[in-house]
Short mmCIF file of C-alpha atoms and ligand atoms in Angstrom, two decimals:
data_model
loop_
_atom_site.label_atom_id
_atom_site.label_comp_id
_atom_site.label_asym_id
_atom_site.label_seq_id
_atom_site.Cartn_x
_atom_site.Cartn_y
_atom_site.Cartn_z
CA UNK A 1 -24.45 4.34 19.30
CA UNK A 2 -25.87 7.96 18.08
CA UNK A 3 -22.94 9.85 18.39
CA UNK A 4 -19.19 9.38 18.03
CA UNK A 5 -15.90 11.54 18.30
CA UNK A 6 -14.22 10.03 15.22
CA UNK A 7 -15.49 7.50 12.81
CA UNK A 8 -13.43 5.85 10.63
CA UNK A 9 -14.40 4.57 7.31
CA UNK A 10 -12.06 1.33 6.33
CA UNK A 11 -10.63 -1.36 7.89
CA UNK A 12 -7.41 -1.67 5.36
CA UNK A 13 -3.76 -1.62 6.57
CA UNK A 14 -4.71 2.32 6.50
CA UNK A 15 -8.00 2.66 8.88
CA UNK A 16 -6.34 -0.06 11.73
CA UNK A 17 -3.16 2.07 11.93
CA UNK A 18 -5.47 5.40 12.23
CA UNK A 19 -7.28 3.87 14.63
CA UNK A 20 -4.50 2.39 16.61
CA UNK A 21 -3.26 6.04 16.74
CA UNK A 22 -6.65 8.17 18.06
CA UNK A 23 -7.42 5.41 19.75
CA UNK A 24 -7.80 6.98 23.62
CA UNK A 25 -9.66 7.02 26.76
CA UNK A 26 -11.58 10.09 26.86
CA UNK A 27 -12.93 9.52 23.44
CA UNK A 28 -15.41 7.63 21.22
CA UNK A 29 -14.11 6.02 18.07
CA UNK A 30 -15.91 3.69 15.82
CA UNK A 31 -14.38 1.58 13.11
CA UNK A 32 -17.30 1.23 10.22
CA UNK A 33 -16.29 -1.83 7.92
CA UNK A 34 -18.13 -3.14 5.00
CA UNK A 35 -16.77 -6.96 5.08
CA UNK A 36 -16.99 -9.35 7.84
CA UNK A 37 -13.72 -8.40 9.12
CA UNK A 38 -10.30 -6.30 8.61
CA UNK A 39 -8.14 -6.48 5.60
CA UNK A 40 -10.18 -8.35 3.06
CA UNK A 41 -9.14 -5.06 -0.16
CA UNK A 42 -6.02 -3.97 -1.16
CA UNK A 43 -3.58 -4.67 2.58
CA UNK A 44 -4.39 -8.02 1.60
CA UNK A 45 -3.34 -9.11 -2.14
CA UNK A 46 0.31 -6.46 -2.04
CA UNK A 47 4.69 -7.12 -2.40
CA UNK A 48 4.47 -6.88 2.04
CA UNK A 49 7.66 -4.91 1.17
CA UNK A 50 8.92 -2.69 3.65
CA UNK A 51 10.19 -0.18 0.86
CA UNK A 52 12.72 2.36 1.56
CA UNK A 53 12.02 5.09 0.08
CA UNK A 54 13.53 5.40 -3.84
CA UNK A 55 11.14 6.13 -6.66
CA UNK A 56 8.54 8.43 -5.52
CA UNK A 57 9.29 12.47 -6.23
CA UNK A 58 11.21 13.74 -3.46
CA UNK A 59 9.77 15.77 -1.04
CA UNK A 60 6.14 14.26 -1.66
CA UNK A 61 4.64 12.88 1.02
CA UNK A 62 5.11 9.09 -0.69
CA UNK A 63 7.93 10.00 -0.57
CA UNK A 64 8.40 11.64 2.81
CA UNK A 65 6.23 9.20 4.35
CA UNK A 66 7.60 6.53 3.25
CA UNK A 67 10.93 7.34 4.66
CA UNK A 68 9.12 7.62 7.97
CA UNK A 69 7.28 4.65 7.71
CA UNK A 70 10.16 2.51 7.00
CA UNK A 71 12.00 3.23 10.38
CA UNK A 72 8.84 3.54 12.19
CA UNK A 73 7.56 -0.73 11.09
CA UNK A 74 10.80 -2.03 11.11
CA UNK A 75 11.17 -0.24 15.35
CA UNK A 76 7.60 -1.51 15.95
CA UNK A 77 7.86 -5.09 13.94
CA UNK A 78 11.06 -5.28 16.65
CA UNK A 79 9.31 -4.73 19.82
CA UNK A 80 5.97 -5.73 19.17
CA UNK A 81 7.33 -9.26 17.57
CA UNK A 82 5.58 -8.72 14.55
CA UNK A 83 6.83 -11.20 11.97
CA UNK A 84 9.76 -9.22 9.60
CA UNK A 85 13.05 -9.31 7.69
CA UNK A 86 15.68 -6.93 6.34
CA UNK A 87 15.76 -8.55 3.25
CA UNK A 88 17.50 -5.61 1.40
CA UNK A 89 17.66 -4.20 -2.63
CA UNK A 90 19.23 -4.90 -5.03
CA UNK A 91 17.55 -2.80 -8.67
CA UNK A 92 19.35 -4.40 -10.78
CA UNK A 93 20.73 -3.50 -14.51
CA UNK A 94 21.61 -6.63 -16.90
CA UNK A 95 23.13 -4.25 -19.62
CA UNK A 96 25.03 -1.20 -19.30
CA UNK A 97 22.63 0.54 -20.78
CA UNK A 98 20.91 0.01 -17.49
CA UNK A 99 22.94 0.45 -15.91
CA UNK A 100 24.28 4.23 -17.44
CA UNK A 101 20.65 4.35 -15.59
CA UNK A 102 20.98 3.87 -11.72
CA UNK A 103 23.20 7.15 -10.81
CA UNK A 104 19.68 9.35 -11.53
CA UNK A 105 18.09 6.68 -9.76
CA UNK A 106 20.07 6.39 -6.90
CA UNK A 107 19.98 11.16 -6.67
CA UNK A 108 15.86 10.12 -6.07
CA UNK A 109 16.73 8.09 -3.40
CA UNK A 110 17.91 9.80 -2.11
CA UNK A 111 16.12 12.24 -1.76
CA UNK A 112 13.56 10.94 -0.62
CA UNK A 113 15.40 9.25 1.97
CA UNK A 114 16.49 5.98 1.46
CA UNK A 115 19.11 5.28 3.54
CA UNK A 116 23.02 3.45 2.97
CA UNK A 117 21.71 3.37 -0.93
CA UNK A 118 24.74 2.88 -3.32
CA UNK A 119 25.32 1.63 -6.52
CA UNK A 120 27.63 -1.13 -6.50
CA UNK A 121 29.07 -3.58 -9.89
CA UNK A 122 27.78 -6.98 -10.64
CA UNK A 123 30.76 -8.69 -8.44
CA UNK A 124 29.43 -7.19 -5.75
CA UNK A 125 25.99 -7.95 -5.75
CA UNK A 126 26.33 -11.94 -6.91
CA UNK A 127 28.64 -11.81 -3.42
CA UNK A 128 25.08 -10.10 -1.69
CA UNK A 129 23.18 -12.90 -3.30
CA UNK A 130 24.51 -15.64 -5.59
CA UNK A 131 21.52 -16.07 -7.64
CA UNK A 132 21.35 -12.58 -8.77
CA UNK A 133 22.46 -11.95 -12.88
CA UNK A 134 23.98 -7.96 -13.31
CA UNK A 135 26.29 -5.59 -14.53
CA UNK A 136 25.89 -3.78 -11.54
CA UNK A 137 22.95 -2.52 -9.49
CA UNK A 138 21.43 -0.39 -7.03
CA UNK A 139 21.98 -1.74 -3.08
CA UNK A 140 19.20 -0.09 -0.85
CA UNK A 141 20.19 -2.24 2.49
CA UNK A 142 16.52 -1.23 4.56
CA UNK A 143 14.02 -2.57 2.56
CA UNK A 144 12.21 -6.18 4.06
CA UNK A 145 9.31 -7.62 4.54
CA UNK A 146 6.39 -7.95 6.83
CA UNK A 147 3.39 -10.29 7.90
CA UNK A 148 0.86 -7.63 6.63
CA UNK A 149 -2.11 -9.47 8.62
CA UNK A 150 0.43 -9.63 11.22
CA UNK A 151 0.79 -6.14 11.61
CA UNK A 152 -3.12 -5.24 11.28
CA UNK A 153 -3.82 -7.20 13.57
CA UNK A 154 -1.08 -5.32 15.55
CA UNK A 155 -2.58 -2.23 14.91
CA UNK A 156 -6.13 -3.61 15.49
CA UNK A 157 -4.99 -5.14 18.81
CA UNK A 158 -3.76 -1.99 20.00
CA UNK A 159 -7.42 -0.03 18.73
CA UNK A 160 -9.27 -2.24 20.34
CA UNK A 161 -6.95 -1.91 23.98
CA UNK A 162 -7.46 1.88 23.57
CA UNK A 163 -11.11 1.44 23.10
CA UNK A 164 -11.92 1.56 19.56
CA UNK A 165 -15.84 0.08 19.18
CA UNK A 166 -15.74 -1.76 15.43
CA UNK A 167 -18.40 -2.82 13.54
CA UNK A 168 -18.21 -4.74 10.33
CA UNK A 169 -20.57 -5.61 7.22
CA UNK A 170 -21.65 -2.41 7.52
CA UNK A 171 -20.70 -0.49 4.02
CA UNK A 172 -21.33 3.65 4.72
CA UNK A 173 -23.70 5.23 2.05
CA UNK A 174 -23.99 8.66 2.66
CA UNK A 175 -22.31 11.81 5.06
CA UNK A 176 -24.10 14.46 5.59
CA UNK A 177 -22.76 17.84 7.01
CA UNK A 178 -24.03 18.63 9.87
CA UNK A 179 -24.08 21.12 12.97
CA UNK A 180 -20.78 20.47 14.74
CA UNK A 181 -19.76 17.11 12.54
CA UNK A 182 -21.86 14.64 10.59
CA UNK A 183 -24.77 12.17 9.77
CA UNK A 184 -23.24 8.73 8.84
CA UNK A 185 -25.76 6.83 6.67
CA UNK A 186 -24.17 3.13 6.68
CA UNK A 187 -26.21 -0.09 4.96
CA UNK A 188 -26.23 -3.55 6.65
CA UNK A 189 -25.87 -7.07 4.96
CA UNK A 190 -29.72 -7.43 5.33
CA UNK A 191 -30.59 -3.70 3.51
CA UNK A 192 -31.82 -2.75 7.23
CA UNK A 193 -29.51 0.89 7.87
CA UNK A 194 -28.77 3.37 10.98
CA UNK A 195 -26.98 5.92 11.18
CA UNK A 196 -23.89 8.09 13.15
CA UNK A 197 -23.99 11.17 14.77
CA UNK A 198 -19.93 12.28 15.00
CA UNK A 199 -17.73 15.02 14.83
CA UNK A 200 -14.56 14.01 13.22
CA UNK A 201 -15.22 11.03 9.66
CA UNK A 202 -11.55 10.27 8.66
CA UNK A 203 -12.20 8.62 5.46
CA UNK A 204 -9.89 5.81 5.22
CA UNK A 205 -11.77 3.57 2.40
CA UNK A 206 -9.23 2.86 -0.42
CA UNK A 207 -10.39 2.18 -3.11
CA UNK A 208 -13.70 4.13 -2.40
CA UNK A 209 -11.81 6.98 -1.39
CA UNK A 210 -13.72 8.57 -4.28
CA UNK A 211 -16.98 6.89 -3.89
CA UNK A 212 -16.42 8.62 0.27
CA UNK A 213 -16.12 11.93 -1.25
CA UNK A 214 -18.24 12.05 -3.06
CA UNK A 215 -20.70 11.41 -0.89
CA UNK A 216 -20.05 14.48 1.33
CA UNK A 217 -21.03 16.44 -1.15
CA UNK A 218 -17.31 16.34 -3.90
CA UNK A 219 -16.42 17.48 -6.61
CA UNK A 220 -13.61 14.50 -7.47
CA UNK A 221 -13.01 15.27 -11.14
CA UNK A 222 -12.25 19.14 -9.60
CA UNK A 223 -9.74 17.63 -6.49
CA UNK A 224 -8.73 14.88 -8.15
CA UNK A 225 -10.36 12.19 -6.24
CA UNK A 226 -11.80 9.95 -8.84
CA UNK A 227 -10.43 6.55 -8.72
CA UNK A 228 -8.72 4.26 -11.41
CA UNK A 229 -8.28 0.78 -10.97
CA UNK A 230 -4.89 -0.87 -11.33
CA UNK A 231 -4.66 -4.65 -11.11
CA UNK A 232 -1.38 -6.74 -9.96
CA UNK A 233 -1.02 -9.59 -11.15
CA UNK A 234 1.51 -12.39 -9.34
CA UNK A 235 2.60 -15.94 -10.56
CA UNK A 236 4.23 -17.89 -7.22
CA UNK A 237 7.52 -20.06 -8.63
CA UNK A 238 6.45 -23.48 -7.18
CA UNK A 239 9.94 -25.51 -7.62
CA UNK A 240 13.55 -24.37 -7.68
CA UNK A 241 14.03 -22.07 -4.87
CA UNK A 242 16.94 -23.04 -4.04
CA UNK A 243 18.91 -21.41 -6.51
CA UNK A 244 17.01 -17.72 -5.94
CA UNK A 245 17.38 -14.84 -4.24
CA UNK A 246 17.04 -14.44 -0.51
CA UNK A 247 16.90 -10.26 -0.60
CA UNK A 248 13.45 -8.30 -3.18
CA UNK A 249 15.71 -8.09 -6.47
CA UNK A 250 14.05 -5.15 -8.67
CA UNK A 251 14.83 -4.60 -12.57
CA UNK A 252 15.56 -0.81 -14.07
CA UNK A 253 12.17 1.04 -13.70
CA UNK A 254 10.77 -0.30 -17.25
CA UNK A 255 9.41 3.42 -18.97
CA UNK A 256 5.85 2.74 -18.25
CA UNK A 257 5.85 4.33 -14.94
CA UNK A 258 5.64 0.31 -12.73
CA UNK A 259 8.65 -0.30 -10.57
CA UNK A 260 8.71 -3.98 -13.20
CA UNK A 261 8.38 -7.03 -12.35
CA UNK A 262 10.58 -8.40 -9.11
CA UNK A 263 10.93 -11.45 -6.81
CA UNK A 264 8.96 -11.49 -4.05
CA UNK A 265 9.89 -14.01 -0.84
CA UNK A 266 7.45 -14.25 1.48
CA UNK A 267 8.28 -15.14 5.15
CA UNK A 268 7.28 -19.04 4.93
CA UNK A 269 10.17 -18.96 2.53
CA UNK A 270 7.87 -18.96 -0.69
CA UNK A 271 8.53 -16.15 -3.33
CA UNK A 272 6.18 -14.70 -6.74
CA UNK A 273 7.39 -13.10 -8.82
CA UNK A 274 4.93 -9.47 -10.49
CA UNK A 275 2.98 -7.49 -9.90
CA UNK A 276 2.12 -7.22 -13.54
CA UNK A 277 0.42 -4.06 -14.04
CA UNK A 278 -2.65 -3.68 -16.07
CA UNK A 279 -5.35 -0.99 -15.87
CA UNK A 280 -9.09 -2.20 -14.93
CA UNK A 281 -13.08 -1.08 -15.23
CA UNK A 282 -13.37 -3.51 -11.75
CA UNK A 283 -13.25 -4.61 -8.94
CA UNK A 284 -11.82 -8.08 -10.21
CA UNK A 285 -9.56 -10.26 -9.59
CA UNK A 286 -8.49 -12.93 -12.59
CA UNK A 287 -5.20 -14.11 -13.35
CA UNK A 288 -4.66 -14.66 -16.78
CA UNK A 289 -2.65 -17.43 -17.70
CA UNK A 290 -1.20 -16.40 -20.69
CA UNK A 291 0.71 -14.04 -19.32
CA UNK A 292 3.40 -17.10 -17.80
CA UNK A 293 5.44 -15.74 -20.61
CA UNK A 294 6.38 -12.20 -20.10
CA UNK A 295 7.04 -13.27 -16.47
CA UNK A 296 9.22 -15.48 -17.62
CA UNK A 297 11.27 -13.21 -20.29
CA UNK A 298 10.91 -10.23 -17.28
CA UNK A 299 12.76 -11.88 -15.00
CA UNK A 300 15.27 -14.66 -16.36
CA UNK A 301 17.76 -11.59 -18.08
CA UNK A 302 18.67 -11.07 -13.55
CA UNK A 303 17.06 -14.87 -12.45
CA UNK A 304 19.31 -17.27 -14.45
CA UNK A 305 18.16 -20.06 -12.67
CA UNK A 306 14.26 -19.28 -13.56
CA UNK A 307 12.65 -22.11 -15.95
CA UNK A 308 9.47 -21.09 -17.53
CA UNK A 309 8.06 -24.48 -16.67
CA UNK A 310 8.68 -23.17 -12.39
CA UNK A 311 6.11 -20.50 -12.53
CA UNK A 312 2.39 -20.36 -11.97
CA UNK A 313 -0.62 -17.98 -11.96
CA UNK A 314 -0.88 -16.71 -8.01
CA UNK A 315 -2.86 -13.48 -6.78
CA UNK A 316 -4.08 -10.37 -7.85
CA UNK A 317 -4.44 -7.52 -5.54
CA UNK A 318 -5.90 -3.09 -6.76
CA UNK A 319 -4.28 -0.35 -6.90
CA UNK A 320 -6.05 3.23 -5.58
CA UNK A 321 -4.43 5.75 -8.33
CA UNK A 322 -5.84 8.82 -8.82
CA UNK A 323 -4.81 9.13 -12.44
CA UNK A 324 -5.81 7.06 -14.70
CA UNK A 325 -4.73 6.03 -18.49
CA UNK A 326 -1.86 8.13 -19.86
CA UNK A 327 -1.88 10.31 -17.14
CA UNK A 328 0.57 11.51 -14.39
CA UNK A 329 1.37 9.46 -11.56
CA UNK A 330 -0.40 12.29 -7.66
CA UNK A 331 0.47 11.95 -4.97
CA UNK A 332 -1.32 10.85 -1.89
CA UNK A 333 -3.96 13.16 -0.68
CA UNK A 334 -4.13 13.11 3.62
CA UNK A 335 -5.89 16.60 4.50
CA UNK A 336 -8.35 17.44 7.14
CA UNK A 337 -11.22 18.89 4.27
CA UNK A 338 -11.67 22.59 5.61
CA UNK A 339 -10.70 24.58 2.83
CA UNK A 340 -13.41 23.09 0.40
CA UNK A 341 -16.54 23.82 3.85
CA UNK A 342 -16.12 20.31 5.10
CA UNK A 343 -14.12 20.42 8.93
CA UNK A 344 -13.51 17.66 10.33
CA UNK A 345 -13.98 15.56 7.37
CA UNK A 346 -10.49 14.11 7.10
CA UNK A 347 -9.43 12.62 4.39
CA UNK A 348 -6.95 9.69 2.73
CA UNK A 349 -7.65 9.87 -0.88
CA UNK A 350 -5.52 7.42 -3.63
CA UNK A 351 -3.59 5.43 -0.29
CA UNK A 352 -1.20 3.81 -3.50
CA UNK A 353 1.76 1.81 -3.35
CA UNK A 354 3.56 2.19 -0.42
CA UNK A 355 0.54 3.05 1.43
CA UNK A 356 1.46 -0.49 3.62
CA UNK A 357 5.59 0.83 4.24
CA UNK A 358 3.95 4.47 5.18
CA UNK A 359 0.92 3.42 7.28
CA UNK A 360 2.41 3.66 10.21
CA UNK A 361 3.65 7.47 9.39
CA UNK A 362 0.44 7.92 8.44
CA UNK A 363 -1.39 7.39 11.41
CA UNK A 364 0.91 9.19 12.75
CA UNK A 365 0.41 12.35 10.41
CA UNK A 366 -3.95 11.54 10.77
CA UNK A 367 -3.70 11.50 14.54
CA UNK A 368 -2.04 14.84 14.04
CA UNK A 369 -4.21 16.11 12.12
CA UNK A 370 -7.65 14.82 14.14
CA UNK A 371 -5.77 16.30 17.50
CA UNK A 372 -6.78 20.04 15.63
CA UNK A 373 -10.50 18.60 14.82
CA UNK A 374 -11.57 17.95 17.25
C1 LIG B 401 -0.41 -5.75 -5.43
C2 LIG B 401 -0.29 -4.81 -4.78
C3 LIG B 401 1.01 -4.79 -4.52
C4 LIG B 401 1.21 -3.85 -3.31
N1 LIG B 401 2.95 -3.81 -2.58
C5 LIG B 401 3.16 -2.83 -1.99
C6 LIG B 401 3.91 -3.82 -1.21
O1 LIG B 401 4.81 -3.84 -1.08
N2 LIG B 401 4.51 -2.04 0.15
C7 LIG B 401 3.31 -1.38 0.29
O2 LIG B 401 3.40 -0.44 1.02
N3 LIG B 401 2.95 -1.08 -0.42
C8 LIG B 401 2.24 -1.78 -1.71
N4 LIG B 401 1.14 -1.30 -2.14
C9 LIG B 401 0.61 -0.25 -1.53
C10 LIG B 401 -0.54 -0.84 0.38
O3 LIG B 401 -1.28 -2.26 -0.37
C11 LIG B 401 -1.75 -0.22 -0.35
O4 LIG B 401 -1.45 1.30 -0.07
C12 LIG B 401 -2.87 -0.54 1.06
O5 LIG B 401 -3.09 -1.94 1.46
C13 LIG B 401 -3.56 0.65 1.58
O6 LIG B 401 -4.81 0.24 2.61
P1 LIG B 401 -5.60 0.82 2.63
O7 LIG B 401 -6.42 1.26 4.27
O8 LIG B 401 -6.42 2.15 2.35
O9 LIG B 401 -6.87 -0.04 1.47
P2 LIG B 401 -6.94 -1.18 1.87
O10 LIG B 401 -6.57 -2.76 2.76
O11 LIG B 401 -8.36 -1.45 0.50
O12 LIG B 401 -8.93 -0.57 3.40
C14 LIG B 401 -9.80 -0.03 2.85
C15 LIG B 401 -10.91 0.10 3.52
O13 LIG B 401 -12.53 0.29 3.31
C16 LIG B 401 -13.81 -0.31 2.85
N5 LIG B 401 -14.46 0.02 2.34
C17 LIG B 401 -14.76 0.95 1.04
N6 LIG B 401 -15.16 1.39 1.40
C18 LIG B 401 -16.45 1.24 2.45
C19 LIG B 401 -17.38 2.18 2.02
N7 LIG B 401 -18.17 2.64 1.89
N8 LIG B 401 -17.72 1.37 3.84
C20 LIG B 401 -17.27 0.67 4.68
N9 LIG B 401 -16.18 0.42 4.26
C21 LIG B 401 -15.35 0.63 3.77
C22 LIG B 401 -12.39 -1.87 2.71
O14 LIG B 401 -13.56 -3.62 2.27
C23 LIG B 401 -11.90 -1.71 2.68
O15 LIG B 401 -10.98 -2.81 3.32
C24 LIG B 401 0.35 -2.24 -2.67
C25 LIG B 401 -0.58 -2.52 -3.30
C26 LIG B 401 -0.95 -3.40 -4.70
C27 LIG B 401 -2.33 -3.65 -5.01
#
């Protein structure tokens, strides 16, 4: 295949959702992925939470696409039997000081589009989940969890059914503007390579999204497209699960701009705690065993039955952030870069959390940009 209508770079949950929505009989779409299968990076290392849109600045892409994605996700999971559960979520205040911060959080959540969110007292929180301890909480009834692998399989099946071609173990190395589109150069594991011409390129390359923007000739520092790696570490609860909540339980967000270490129940009845976030120089997934005490201390105030001996190191994942240590948080970038001299280069940069939740809404938004570009 030397020339196609659309090249999508990256087969994570976002690239697959875009592929599912871009697929049409009368156009050729090629999905390129550097690993030998889909979902080998961030998309298979998340908390798998369907977020309600509580924390993001109202009006931001994160807030609007999360709120829309929450509804679309639940609907498509129901219609296509994708394993998921509407667990609900509590953001728990364990002191009166923390309780005093809940009204601000409620206001942000309501303005961000979260549905049915309200403040409840400690008694009502315990009636919802007897294994939680708090003086008050924010209750988010639309939060839940999803089997992210099954979700990706679903998007991929829709894409393939719609005629999308996929190529694995190929890394995009060059991206040159040509009359009427782009020439995409890829390298195969053998060291050999090939080039594909295309009218439209969609950059869904996650941790690689800054590099791919640079390949297209953009100044990624001026555009704030440089990607910083933020590693999130998890511990697994191996015992005492009967006395832990089945809901998602989060602390009132700490001052470090994270959502704090929370419960991550899974659909198989297991539970992780996390993530604990640290900046990382590169992509590596080691988990520091010595963090166990910190996890225990962080969760014990709202999980009274948790024992230190019940938790063990588990996995880690890496978020693609558009800001580094000490910098203010930045929104998702989802745009056609026509105004930078790159028409038809549809760029998705910094798709960190809530990218999984937002994925159906991102796919829809990008499909609109693709229509305009073709
Ligand atoms: C610890 C953690 C917890 C999270 N929890 C949640 C949560 O609970 N809920 C939620 O909504 N979101 C969550 N997220 C965020 C969510 O996981 C991401 O937003 C989402 O997975 C991003 O998907 P993606 O497709 O953009 O990236 P990826 O899954 O990383 O996919 C990008 C793909 O592009 C490929 N690629 C990169 N460069 C190239 C290249 N040059 N050539 C070819 N292929 C390339 C990569 O190999 C990769 O497969 C979490 C993330 C982390 C790290």
